[in-house]
Coordinates of C-alpha atoms and ligand atoms in Angstrom, one line a residue:
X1 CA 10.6 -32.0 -2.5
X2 CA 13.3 -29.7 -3.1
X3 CA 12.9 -26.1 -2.4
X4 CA 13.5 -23.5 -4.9
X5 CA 16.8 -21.8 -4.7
X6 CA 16.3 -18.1 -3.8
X7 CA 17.8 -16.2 -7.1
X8 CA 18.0 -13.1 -5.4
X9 CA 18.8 -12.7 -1.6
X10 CA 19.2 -9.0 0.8
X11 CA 22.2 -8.4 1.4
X12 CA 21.8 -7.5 4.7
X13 CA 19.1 -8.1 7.5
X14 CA 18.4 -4.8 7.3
X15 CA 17.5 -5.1 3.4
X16 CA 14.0 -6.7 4.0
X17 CA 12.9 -4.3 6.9
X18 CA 14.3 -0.8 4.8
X19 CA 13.0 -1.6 1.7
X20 CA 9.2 -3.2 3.1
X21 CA 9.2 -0.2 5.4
X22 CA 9.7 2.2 2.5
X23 CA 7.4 0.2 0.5
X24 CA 4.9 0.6 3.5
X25 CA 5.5 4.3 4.2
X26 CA 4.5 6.2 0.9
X27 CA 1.7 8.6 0.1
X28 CA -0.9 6.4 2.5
X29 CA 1.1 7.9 5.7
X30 CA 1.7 11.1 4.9
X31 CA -1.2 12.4 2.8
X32 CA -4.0 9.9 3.3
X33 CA -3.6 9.1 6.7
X34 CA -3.6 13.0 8.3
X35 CA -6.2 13.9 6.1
X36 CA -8.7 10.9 6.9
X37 CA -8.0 11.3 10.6
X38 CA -8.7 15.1 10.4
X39 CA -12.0 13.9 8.7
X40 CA -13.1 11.1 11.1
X41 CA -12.4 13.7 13.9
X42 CA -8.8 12.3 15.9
X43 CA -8.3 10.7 18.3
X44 CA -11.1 7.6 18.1
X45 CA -9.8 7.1 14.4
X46 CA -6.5 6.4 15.5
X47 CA -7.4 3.7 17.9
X48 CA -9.6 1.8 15.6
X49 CA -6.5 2.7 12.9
X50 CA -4.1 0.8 15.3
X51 CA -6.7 -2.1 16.2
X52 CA -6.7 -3.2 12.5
X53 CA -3.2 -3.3 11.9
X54 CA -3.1 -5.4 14.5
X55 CA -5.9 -7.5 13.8
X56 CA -5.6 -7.5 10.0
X57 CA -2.6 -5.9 8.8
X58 CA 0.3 -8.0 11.0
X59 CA -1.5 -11.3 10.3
X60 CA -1.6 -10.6 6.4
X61 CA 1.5 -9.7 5.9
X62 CA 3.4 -12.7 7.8
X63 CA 1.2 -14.5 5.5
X64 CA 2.8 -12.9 2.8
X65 CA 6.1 -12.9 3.2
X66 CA 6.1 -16.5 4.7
X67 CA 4.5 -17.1 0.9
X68 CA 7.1 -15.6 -0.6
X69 CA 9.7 -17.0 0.6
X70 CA 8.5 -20.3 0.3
X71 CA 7.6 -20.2 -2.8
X72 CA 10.8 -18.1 -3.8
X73 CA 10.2 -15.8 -6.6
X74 CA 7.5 -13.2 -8.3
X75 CA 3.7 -13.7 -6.7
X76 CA 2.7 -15.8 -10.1
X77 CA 6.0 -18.4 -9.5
X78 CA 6.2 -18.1 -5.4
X79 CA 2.4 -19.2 -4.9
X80 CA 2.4 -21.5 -7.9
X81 CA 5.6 -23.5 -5.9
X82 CA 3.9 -23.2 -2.4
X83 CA 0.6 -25.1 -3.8
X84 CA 2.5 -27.7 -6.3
X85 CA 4.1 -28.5 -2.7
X86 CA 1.1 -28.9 -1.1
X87 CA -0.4 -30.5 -4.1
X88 CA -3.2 -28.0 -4.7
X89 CA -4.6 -26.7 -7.5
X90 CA -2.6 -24.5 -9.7
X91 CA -5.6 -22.3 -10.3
X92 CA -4.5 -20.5 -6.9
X93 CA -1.3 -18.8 -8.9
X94 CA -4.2 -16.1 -10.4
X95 CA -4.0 -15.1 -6.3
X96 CA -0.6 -13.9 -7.2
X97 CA -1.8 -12.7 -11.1
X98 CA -4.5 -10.3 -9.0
X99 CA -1.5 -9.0 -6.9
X100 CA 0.7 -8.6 -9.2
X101 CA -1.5 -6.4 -11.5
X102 CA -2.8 -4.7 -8.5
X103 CA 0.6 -3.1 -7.7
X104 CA 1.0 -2.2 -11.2
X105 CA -2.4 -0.4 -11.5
X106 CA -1.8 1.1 -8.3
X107 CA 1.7 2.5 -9.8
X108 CA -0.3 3.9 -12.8
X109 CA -2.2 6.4 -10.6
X110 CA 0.5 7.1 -8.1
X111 CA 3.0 8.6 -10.2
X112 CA 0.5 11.2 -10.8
X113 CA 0.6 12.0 -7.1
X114 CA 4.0 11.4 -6.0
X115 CA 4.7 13.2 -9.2
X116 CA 2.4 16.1 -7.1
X117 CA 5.3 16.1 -4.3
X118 CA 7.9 16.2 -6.4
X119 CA 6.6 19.0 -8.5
X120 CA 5.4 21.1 -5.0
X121 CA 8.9 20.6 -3.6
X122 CA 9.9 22.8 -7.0
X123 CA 6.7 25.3 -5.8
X124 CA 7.7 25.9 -2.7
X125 CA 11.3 27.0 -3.7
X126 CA 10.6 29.1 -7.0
X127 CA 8.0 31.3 -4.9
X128 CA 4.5 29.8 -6.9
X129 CA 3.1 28.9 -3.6
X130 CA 3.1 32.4 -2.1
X131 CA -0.5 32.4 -2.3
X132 CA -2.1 34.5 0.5
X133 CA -5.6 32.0 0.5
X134 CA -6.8 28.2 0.6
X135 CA -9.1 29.4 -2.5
X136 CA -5.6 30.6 -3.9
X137 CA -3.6 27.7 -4.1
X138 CA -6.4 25.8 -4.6
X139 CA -6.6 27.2 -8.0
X140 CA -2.6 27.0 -8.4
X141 CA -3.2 23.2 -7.9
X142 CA -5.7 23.2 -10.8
X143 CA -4.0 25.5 -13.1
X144 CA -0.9 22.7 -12.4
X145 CA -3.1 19.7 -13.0
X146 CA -4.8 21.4 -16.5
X147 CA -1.9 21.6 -17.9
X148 CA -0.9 18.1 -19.6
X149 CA 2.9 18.9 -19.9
X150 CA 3.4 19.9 -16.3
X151 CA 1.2 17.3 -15.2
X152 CA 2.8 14.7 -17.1
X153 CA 6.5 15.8 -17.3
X154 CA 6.5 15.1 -13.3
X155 CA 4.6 11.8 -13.0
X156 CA 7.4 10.7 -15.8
X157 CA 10.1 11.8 -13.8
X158 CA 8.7 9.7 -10.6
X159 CA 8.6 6.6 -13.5
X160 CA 11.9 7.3 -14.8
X161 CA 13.5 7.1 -11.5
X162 CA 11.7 4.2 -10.2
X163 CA 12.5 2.3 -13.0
X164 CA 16.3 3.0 -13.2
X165 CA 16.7 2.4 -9.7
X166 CA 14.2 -1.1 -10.0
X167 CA 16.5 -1.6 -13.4
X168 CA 19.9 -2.1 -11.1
X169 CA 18.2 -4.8 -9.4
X170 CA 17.7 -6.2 -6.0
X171 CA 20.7 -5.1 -4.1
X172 CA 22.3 -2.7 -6.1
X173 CA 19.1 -1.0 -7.3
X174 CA 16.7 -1.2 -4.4
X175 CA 18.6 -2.0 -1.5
X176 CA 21.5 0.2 -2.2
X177 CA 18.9 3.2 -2.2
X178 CA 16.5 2.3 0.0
X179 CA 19.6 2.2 2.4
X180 CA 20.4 5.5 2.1
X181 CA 16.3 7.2 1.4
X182 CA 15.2 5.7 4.8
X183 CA 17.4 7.0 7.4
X184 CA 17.2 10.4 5.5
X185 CA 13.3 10.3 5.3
X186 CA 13.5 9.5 9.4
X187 CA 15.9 12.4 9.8
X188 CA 13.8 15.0 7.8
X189 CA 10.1 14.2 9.7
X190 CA 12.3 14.2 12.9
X191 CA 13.4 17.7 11.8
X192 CA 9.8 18.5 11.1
X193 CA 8.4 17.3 13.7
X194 CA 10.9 19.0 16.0
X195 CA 9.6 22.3 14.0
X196 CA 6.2 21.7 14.8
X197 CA 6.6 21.5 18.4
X198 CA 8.5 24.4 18.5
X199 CA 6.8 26.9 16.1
X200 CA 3.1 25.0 16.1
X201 CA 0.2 24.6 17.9
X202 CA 1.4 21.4 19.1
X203 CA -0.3 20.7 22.2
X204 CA -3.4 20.9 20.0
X205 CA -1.9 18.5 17.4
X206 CA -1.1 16.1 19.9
X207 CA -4.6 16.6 21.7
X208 CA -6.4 16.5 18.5
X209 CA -4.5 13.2 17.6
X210 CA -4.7 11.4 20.7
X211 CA -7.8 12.6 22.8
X212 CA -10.6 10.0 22.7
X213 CA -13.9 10.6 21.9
X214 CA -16.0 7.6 22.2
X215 CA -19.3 9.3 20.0
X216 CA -16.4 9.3 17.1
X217 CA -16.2 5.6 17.2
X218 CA -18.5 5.3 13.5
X219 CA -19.0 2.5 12.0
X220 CA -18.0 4.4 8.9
X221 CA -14.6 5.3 10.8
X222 CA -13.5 1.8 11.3
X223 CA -14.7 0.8 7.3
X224 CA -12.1 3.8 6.2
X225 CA -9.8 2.2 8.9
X226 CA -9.6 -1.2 7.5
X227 CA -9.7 0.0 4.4
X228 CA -6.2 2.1 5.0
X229 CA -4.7 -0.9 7.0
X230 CA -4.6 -2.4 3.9
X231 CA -3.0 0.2 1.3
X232 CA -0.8 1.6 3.7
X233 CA 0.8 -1.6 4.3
X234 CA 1.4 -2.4 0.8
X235 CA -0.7 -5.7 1.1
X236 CA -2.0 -7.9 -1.6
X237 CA 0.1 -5.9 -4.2
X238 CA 2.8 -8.5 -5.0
X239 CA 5.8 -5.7 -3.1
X240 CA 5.4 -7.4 -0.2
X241 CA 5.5 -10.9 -1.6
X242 CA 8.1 -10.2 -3.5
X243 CA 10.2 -8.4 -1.2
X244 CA 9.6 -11.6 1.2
X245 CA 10.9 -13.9 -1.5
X246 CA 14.6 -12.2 -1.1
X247 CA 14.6 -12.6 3.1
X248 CA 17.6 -15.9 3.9
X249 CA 16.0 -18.5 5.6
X250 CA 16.2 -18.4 8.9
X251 CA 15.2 -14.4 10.0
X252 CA 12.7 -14.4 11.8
X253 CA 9.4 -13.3 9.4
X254 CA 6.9 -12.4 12.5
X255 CA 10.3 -10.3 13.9
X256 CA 10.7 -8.5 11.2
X257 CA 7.0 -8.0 10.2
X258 CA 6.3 -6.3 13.5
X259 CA 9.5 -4.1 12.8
X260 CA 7.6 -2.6 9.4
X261 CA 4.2 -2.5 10.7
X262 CA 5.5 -0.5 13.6
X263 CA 8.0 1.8 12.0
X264 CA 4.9 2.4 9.0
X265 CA 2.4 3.3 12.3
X266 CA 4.9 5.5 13.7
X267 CA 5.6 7.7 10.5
X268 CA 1.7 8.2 10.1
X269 CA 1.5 9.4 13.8
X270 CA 4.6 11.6 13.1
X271 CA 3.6 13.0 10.0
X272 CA -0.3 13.8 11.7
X273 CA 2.4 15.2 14.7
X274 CA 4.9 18.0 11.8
X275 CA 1.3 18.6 9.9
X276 CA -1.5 19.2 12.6
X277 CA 0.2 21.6 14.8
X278 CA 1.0 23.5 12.1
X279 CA -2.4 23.7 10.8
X280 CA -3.7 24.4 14.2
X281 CA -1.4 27.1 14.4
X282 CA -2.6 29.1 11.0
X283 CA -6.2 28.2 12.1
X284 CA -7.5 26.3 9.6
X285 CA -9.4 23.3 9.8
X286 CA -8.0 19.6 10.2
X287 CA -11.0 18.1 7.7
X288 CA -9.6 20.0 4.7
X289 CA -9.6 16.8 3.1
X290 CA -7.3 15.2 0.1
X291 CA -6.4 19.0 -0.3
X292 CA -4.7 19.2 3.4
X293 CA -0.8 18.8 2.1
X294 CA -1.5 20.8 -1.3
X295 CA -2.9 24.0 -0.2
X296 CA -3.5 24.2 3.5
X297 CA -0.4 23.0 4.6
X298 CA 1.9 25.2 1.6
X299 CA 0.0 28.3 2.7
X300 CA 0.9 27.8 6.7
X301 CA 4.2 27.0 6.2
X302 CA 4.7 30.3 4.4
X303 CA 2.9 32.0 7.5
X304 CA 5.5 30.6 9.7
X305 CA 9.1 31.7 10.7
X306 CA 11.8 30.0 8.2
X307 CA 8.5 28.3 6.8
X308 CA 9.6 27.7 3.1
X309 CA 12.5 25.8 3.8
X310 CA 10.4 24.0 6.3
X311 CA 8.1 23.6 3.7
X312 CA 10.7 22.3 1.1
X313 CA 11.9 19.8 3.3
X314 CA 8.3 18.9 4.2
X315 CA 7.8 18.0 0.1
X316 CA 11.0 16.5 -0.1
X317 CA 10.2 14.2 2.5
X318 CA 6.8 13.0 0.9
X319 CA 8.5 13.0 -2.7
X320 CA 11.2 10.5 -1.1
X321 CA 8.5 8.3 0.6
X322 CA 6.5 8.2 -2.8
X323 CA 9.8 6.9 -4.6
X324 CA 10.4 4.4 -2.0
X325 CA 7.3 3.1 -2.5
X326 CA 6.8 3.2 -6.3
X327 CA 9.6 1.1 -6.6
X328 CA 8.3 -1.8 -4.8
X329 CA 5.1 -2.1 -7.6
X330 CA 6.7 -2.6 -10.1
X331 CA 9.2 -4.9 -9.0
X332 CA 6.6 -8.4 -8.6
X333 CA 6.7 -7.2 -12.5
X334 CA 10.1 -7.2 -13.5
X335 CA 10.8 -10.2 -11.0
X336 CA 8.1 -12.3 -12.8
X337 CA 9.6 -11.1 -16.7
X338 CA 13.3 -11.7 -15.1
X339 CA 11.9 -15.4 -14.0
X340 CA 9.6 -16.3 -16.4
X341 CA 10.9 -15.3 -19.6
X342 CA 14.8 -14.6 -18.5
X343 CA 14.5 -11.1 -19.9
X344 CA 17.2 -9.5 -17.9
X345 CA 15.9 -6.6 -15.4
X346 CA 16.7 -3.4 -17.5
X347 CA 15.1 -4.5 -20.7
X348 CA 12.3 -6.3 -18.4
X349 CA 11.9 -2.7 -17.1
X350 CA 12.5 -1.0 -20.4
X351 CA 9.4 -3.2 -21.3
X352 CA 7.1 -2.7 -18.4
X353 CA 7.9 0.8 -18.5
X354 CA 6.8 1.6 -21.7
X355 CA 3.3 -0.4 -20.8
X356 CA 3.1 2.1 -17.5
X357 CA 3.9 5.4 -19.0
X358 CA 0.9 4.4 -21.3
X359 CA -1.5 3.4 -18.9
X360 CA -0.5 6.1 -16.6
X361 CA -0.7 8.8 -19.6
X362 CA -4.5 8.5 -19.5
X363 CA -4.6 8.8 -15.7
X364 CA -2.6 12.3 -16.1
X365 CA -5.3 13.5 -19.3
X366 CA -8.0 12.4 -16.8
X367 CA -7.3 15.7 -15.0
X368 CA -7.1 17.6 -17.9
X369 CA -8.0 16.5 -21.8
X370 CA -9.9 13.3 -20.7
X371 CA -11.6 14.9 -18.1
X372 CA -15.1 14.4 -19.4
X373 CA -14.3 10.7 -20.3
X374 CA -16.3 9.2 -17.7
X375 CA -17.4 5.4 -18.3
X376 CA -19.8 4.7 -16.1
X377 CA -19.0 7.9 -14.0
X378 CA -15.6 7.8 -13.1
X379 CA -13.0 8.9 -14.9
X380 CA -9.2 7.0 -15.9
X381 CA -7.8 8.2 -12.6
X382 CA -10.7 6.6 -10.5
X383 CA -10.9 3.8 -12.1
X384 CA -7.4 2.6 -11.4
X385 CA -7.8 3.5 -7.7
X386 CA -11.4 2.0 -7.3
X387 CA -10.7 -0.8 -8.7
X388 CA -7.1 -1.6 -7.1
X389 CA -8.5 -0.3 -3.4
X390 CA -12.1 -1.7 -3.6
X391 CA -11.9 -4.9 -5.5
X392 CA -8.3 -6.3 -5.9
X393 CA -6.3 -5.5 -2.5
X394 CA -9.4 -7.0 -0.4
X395 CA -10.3 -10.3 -2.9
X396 CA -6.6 -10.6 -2.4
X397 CA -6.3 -10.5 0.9
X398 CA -8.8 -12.5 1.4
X399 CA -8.2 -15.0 -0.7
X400 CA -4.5 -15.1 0.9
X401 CA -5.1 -15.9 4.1
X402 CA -7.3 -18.6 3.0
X403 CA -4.8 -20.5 1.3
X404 CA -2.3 -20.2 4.2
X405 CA -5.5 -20.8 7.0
X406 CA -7.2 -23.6 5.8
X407 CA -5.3 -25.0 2.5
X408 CA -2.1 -25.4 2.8
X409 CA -1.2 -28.4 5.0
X410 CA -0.3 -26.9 8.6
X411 CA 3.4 -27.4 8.8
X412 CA 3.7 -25.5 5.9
X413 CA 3.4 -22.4 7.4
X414 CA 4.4 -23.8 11.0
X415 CA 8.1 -24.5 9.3
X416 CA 8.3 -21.2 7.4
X417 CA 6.8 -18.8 10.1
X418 CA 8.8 -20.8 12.7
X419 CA 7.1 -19.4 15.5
X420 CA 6.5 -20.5 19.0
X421 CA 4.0 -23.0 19.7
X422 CA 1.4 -20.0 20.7
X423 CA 2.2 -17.6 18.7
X424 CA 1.4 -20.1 15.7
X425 CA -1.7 -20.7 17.3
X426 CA -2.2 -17.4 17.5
X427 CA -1.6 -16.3 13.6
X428 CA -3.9 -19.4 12.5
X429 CA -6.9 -18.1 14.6
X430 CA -6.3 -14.7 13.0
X431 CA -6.3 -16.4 9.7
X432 CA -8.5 -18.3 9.9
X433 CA -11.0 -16.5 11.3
X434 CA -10.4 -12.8 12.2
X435 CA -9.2 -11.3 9.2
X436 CA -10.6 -12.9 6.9
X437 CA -14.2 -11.9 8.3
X438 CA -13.5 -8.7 8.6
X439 CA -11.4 -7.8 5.2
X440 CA -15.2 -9.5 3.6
X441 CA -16.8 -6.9 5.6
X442 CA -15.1 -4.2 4.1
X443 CA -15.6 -5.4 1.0
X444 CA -18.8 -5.8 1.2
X445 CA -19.6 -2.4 2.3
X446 CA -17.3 -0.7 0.3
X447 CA -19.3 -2.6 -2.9
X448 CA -22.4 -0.7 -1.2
X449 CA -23.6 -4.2 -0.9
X450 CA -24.3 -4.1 2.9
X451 CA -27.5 -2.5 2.1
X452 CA -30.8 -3.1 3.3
X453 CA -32.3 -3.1 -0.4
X454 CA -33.7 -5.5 -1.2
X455 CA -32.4 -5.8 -4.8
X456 CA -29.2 -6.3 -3.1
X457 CA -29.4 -9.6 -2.3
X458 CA -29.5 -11.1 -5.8
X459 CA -26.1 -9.6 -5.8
X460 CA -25.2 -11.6 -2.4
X461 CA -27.1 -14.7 -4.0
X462 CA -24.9 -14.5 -6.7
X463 CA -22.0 -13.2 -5.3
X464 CA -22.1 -16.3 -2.6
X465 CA -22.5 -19.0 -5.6
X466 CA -19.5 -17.6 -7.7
X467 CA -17.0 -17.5 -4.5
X468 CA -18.3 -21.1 -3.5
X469 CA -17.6 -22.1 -7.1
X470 CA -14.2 -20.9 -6.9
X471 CA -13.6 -22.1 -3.5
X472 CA -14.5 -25.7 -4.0
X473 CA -12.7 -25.6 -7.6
X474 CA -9.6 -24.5 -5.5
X475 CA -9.9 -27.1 -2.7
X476 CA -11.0 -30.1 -4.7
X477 CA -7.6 -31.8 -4.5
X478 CA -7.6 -31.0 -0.9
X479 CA -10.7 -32.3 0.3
X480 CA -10.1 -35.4 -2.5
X481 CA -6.8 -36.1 -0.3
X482 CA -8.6 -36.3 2.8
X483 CA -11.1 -38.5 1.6
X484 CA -8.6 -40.9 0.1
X485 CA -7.2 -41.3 3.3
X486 CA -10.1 -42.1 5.4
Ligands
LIG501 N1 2.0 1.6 1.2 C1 2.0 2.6 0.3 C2 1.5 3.9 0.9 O1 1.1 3.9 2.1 O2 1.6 5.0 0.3 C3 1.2 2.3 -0.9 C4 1.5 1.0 -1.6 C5 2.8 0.7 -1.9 C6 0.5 0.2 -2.0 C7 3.1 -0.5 -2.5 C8 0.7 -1.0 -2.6 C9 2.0 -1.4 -2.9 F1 2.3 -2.5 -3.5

């Protein structure tokens, strides 16, 4: 069978690993990940952080890009190929339908927050940060987030940009800026970092990052772990996919994934290194929770020597990351309308743009006119996170890594992943049996379904017949072939 012809290619070897790593390194690294270390106490967080990017995240995303770039094109179109080749059932495309919404979703609610960055960068400079308490600029964040035009005119600045520069397309759009946003985003949390050590607390940053405390190691911590493995790593959201779908043949995917799972770890451990220190030194508290960047960190900056312009930088860097990243969620979406449909890119984003700014409208009210407009107790906001974080990233993932592990016929990954006799051996038992299990663990648990109720296992009962349903559905031809050929 012929292989698609890749419509779209990086222009350099470079292209993949800049723009995955700044699809990888976003809001995860340097808000989420400080804050849920400071709250799962350090040092013991970070370990089990680290063990489940090895275990879960690496394996994943070789999965992915080696989809991708088999299959050549949006999630829909690349997995739809990769199965007609191995003569599977179409059904599996919804894999790529799940991912491809999930980034979308996911951009809906992060505009609101990188639009957060970008709007605090403005703060910092025009003196409405000089707040002299937590309580202080805890109430300038609200007065910021109750007011819809605020709110809203910077989240739809963040979409603005992210689609102009997703509009110019693959090399001229994306990999012309992430070429340039990267090496500047490196520079500025070196510079930060080099602040910290010499103005902050650091050996208690570093102390506070690093020193292992074995009572710490929660079975709650690693959940949260696994969790973040997966969002910060961009997986089962179509980027990565789709980003994988431009690599040439022939660069090495495992390579390169290691590259972009290390350079996203590092960022996280270099943001916790310019942010902890600095808290240390104000005394306050590491657990300050979601709130750490937004008022803790604004009000010791401004306690510390040159401390706005440190501060600017510092929002600078996170509104650059946050761009980086937005761009890469909506692209499975413009790829697939470019593909499908041959709607060129800038009215495919034109188009998809209009549909976000909607959706993403009534995640901005949720903080202000729509706050009371709770369905089943969560409001607009929630909903788009919940159900992206706990539902489609991990049914994703999972479902992923079992059409690469057990039904794709072997060489089909073997040829694409090109690896080394035990290194191959290696990614299938990961697969096939690591991730997998442990990704359903989350799952479970996050659903609350890990429960002792007893109630809860009608949910299991059910739960258990739906998945078989779908699995056997999905592997019919498969196991049909095999018979046949006895
Ligand atoms: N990895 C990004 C972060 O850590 O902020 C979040 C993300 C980007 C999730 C792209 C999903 C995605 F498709």
């Amino acid at each position: 069978m012929t292989r698609e012809k890749p419509k779209n290619l990086w222009l350099s070897r470079w292209g993949f690993i800049l723009a995955a790593t700044g699809s990888a390194v976003g809001l995860g690294n340097i808000w989420k990940f400080p804050y849920i270390t400071g709250e799962y106490g350090g040092g013991a967080f970070v370990l089990m952080y680290l063990a489940c990017i090895l275990a879960i995240g690496i394996p994943v995303m070789m999965t992915e890009i080696a989809l991708g770039r088999r299959g050549r094109g949006s999630p829909i179109d690349a997995i739809a190929r990769v199965v007609r080749e191995n003569g599977s059932n179409p059904l599996w495309r919804g894999v790529g339908l799940m991912a491809m919404l999930a980034g979308f979703m996911i951009l809906c609610f992060y505009v609101v927050v990188a639009g957060w960055a970008f709007a605090y960068t403005w703060k910092m400079l025009d003196g409405s940060l000089a707040a002299t308490s937590v309580e202080a600029l805890g109430q300038v964040f609200e007065q910021h987030n109750a007011n819809p035009w605020l709110l809203g005119g910077w989240s739809v600045l963040v979409a603005l940009l992210t689609l102009w520069i997703v509009a110019k397309g693959v090399q001229k759009g994306i990999e012309n800026s992430v070429r340039w946003m990267m090496p500047g985003l490196a520079l500025m949390l070196l510079i930060l970092v080099g602040y910290a050590f010499t103005s902050g607390s650091f050996s208690e940053g570093f102390a506070f990052l690093f020193s292992f405390d074995a009572s710490k190691l929660t079975g709650e911590a690693l959940l949260a772990a696994l969790g973040h493995a997966f969002f910060t790593l961009s997986l089962a959201s179509g980027a990565i996919l789709t980003y994988g779908s431009y690599i040439p043949d022939g660069q090495s995917i495992a390579r390169t994934t290691f590259m972009v799972a290390i350079a996203d770890t590092c960022v996280a451990l270099l943001a916790g290194l310019a942010i902890f220190p600095v808290i240390f030194a104000n005394g306050m508290s590491p657990a300050a929770g979601p709130g750490l960047i937004f008022m803790s960190l604004p009000l010791a900056f401004q306690q510390m020597p040159f401390g706005t312009a440190f501060g600017v930088l510092f929002f600078a860097m996170v509104s650059i990351a946050a761009l980086t990243s937005a761009i890469s969620m909506i692209e499975a979406t413009v790829a697939y309308l470019n593909e499908k449909y041959g709607i060129s890119r800038v009215k495919a984003a034109i188009g998809s743009g209009a549909v976000l700014l909607v959706i993403s409208l009534l995640a901005m009210l949720s903080f202000n006119l729509l706050s009371g407009w709770t369905p089943l107790g969560k409001n607009f906001f929630d909903w788009l996170d919940y159900l992206t974080s706990r539902w489609m990233m991990p049914l994703g993932g999972i479902f992923m890594v079992v059409l690469a592990g057990y039904a794709l016929r072997g060489e089909i990954m073997r040829d694409e992943l090109n690896l080394p006799p035990a290194g191959y051996a290696l990614w299938l038992f990961m697969v096939r049996y690591v991730s997998p299990v442990l990704i359903m663990i989350v799952f479970l648990h996050a659903l609350g379904w890990l429960g002792f109720d007893p109630l809860v296992r009608w949910y299991w009962i059910a739960g258990a017949i739906g998945l078989l349903a779908i699995l056997g559905e999905l592997f019919a031809p498969r196991v049909r072939l095999v018979l046949a050929n006895r």
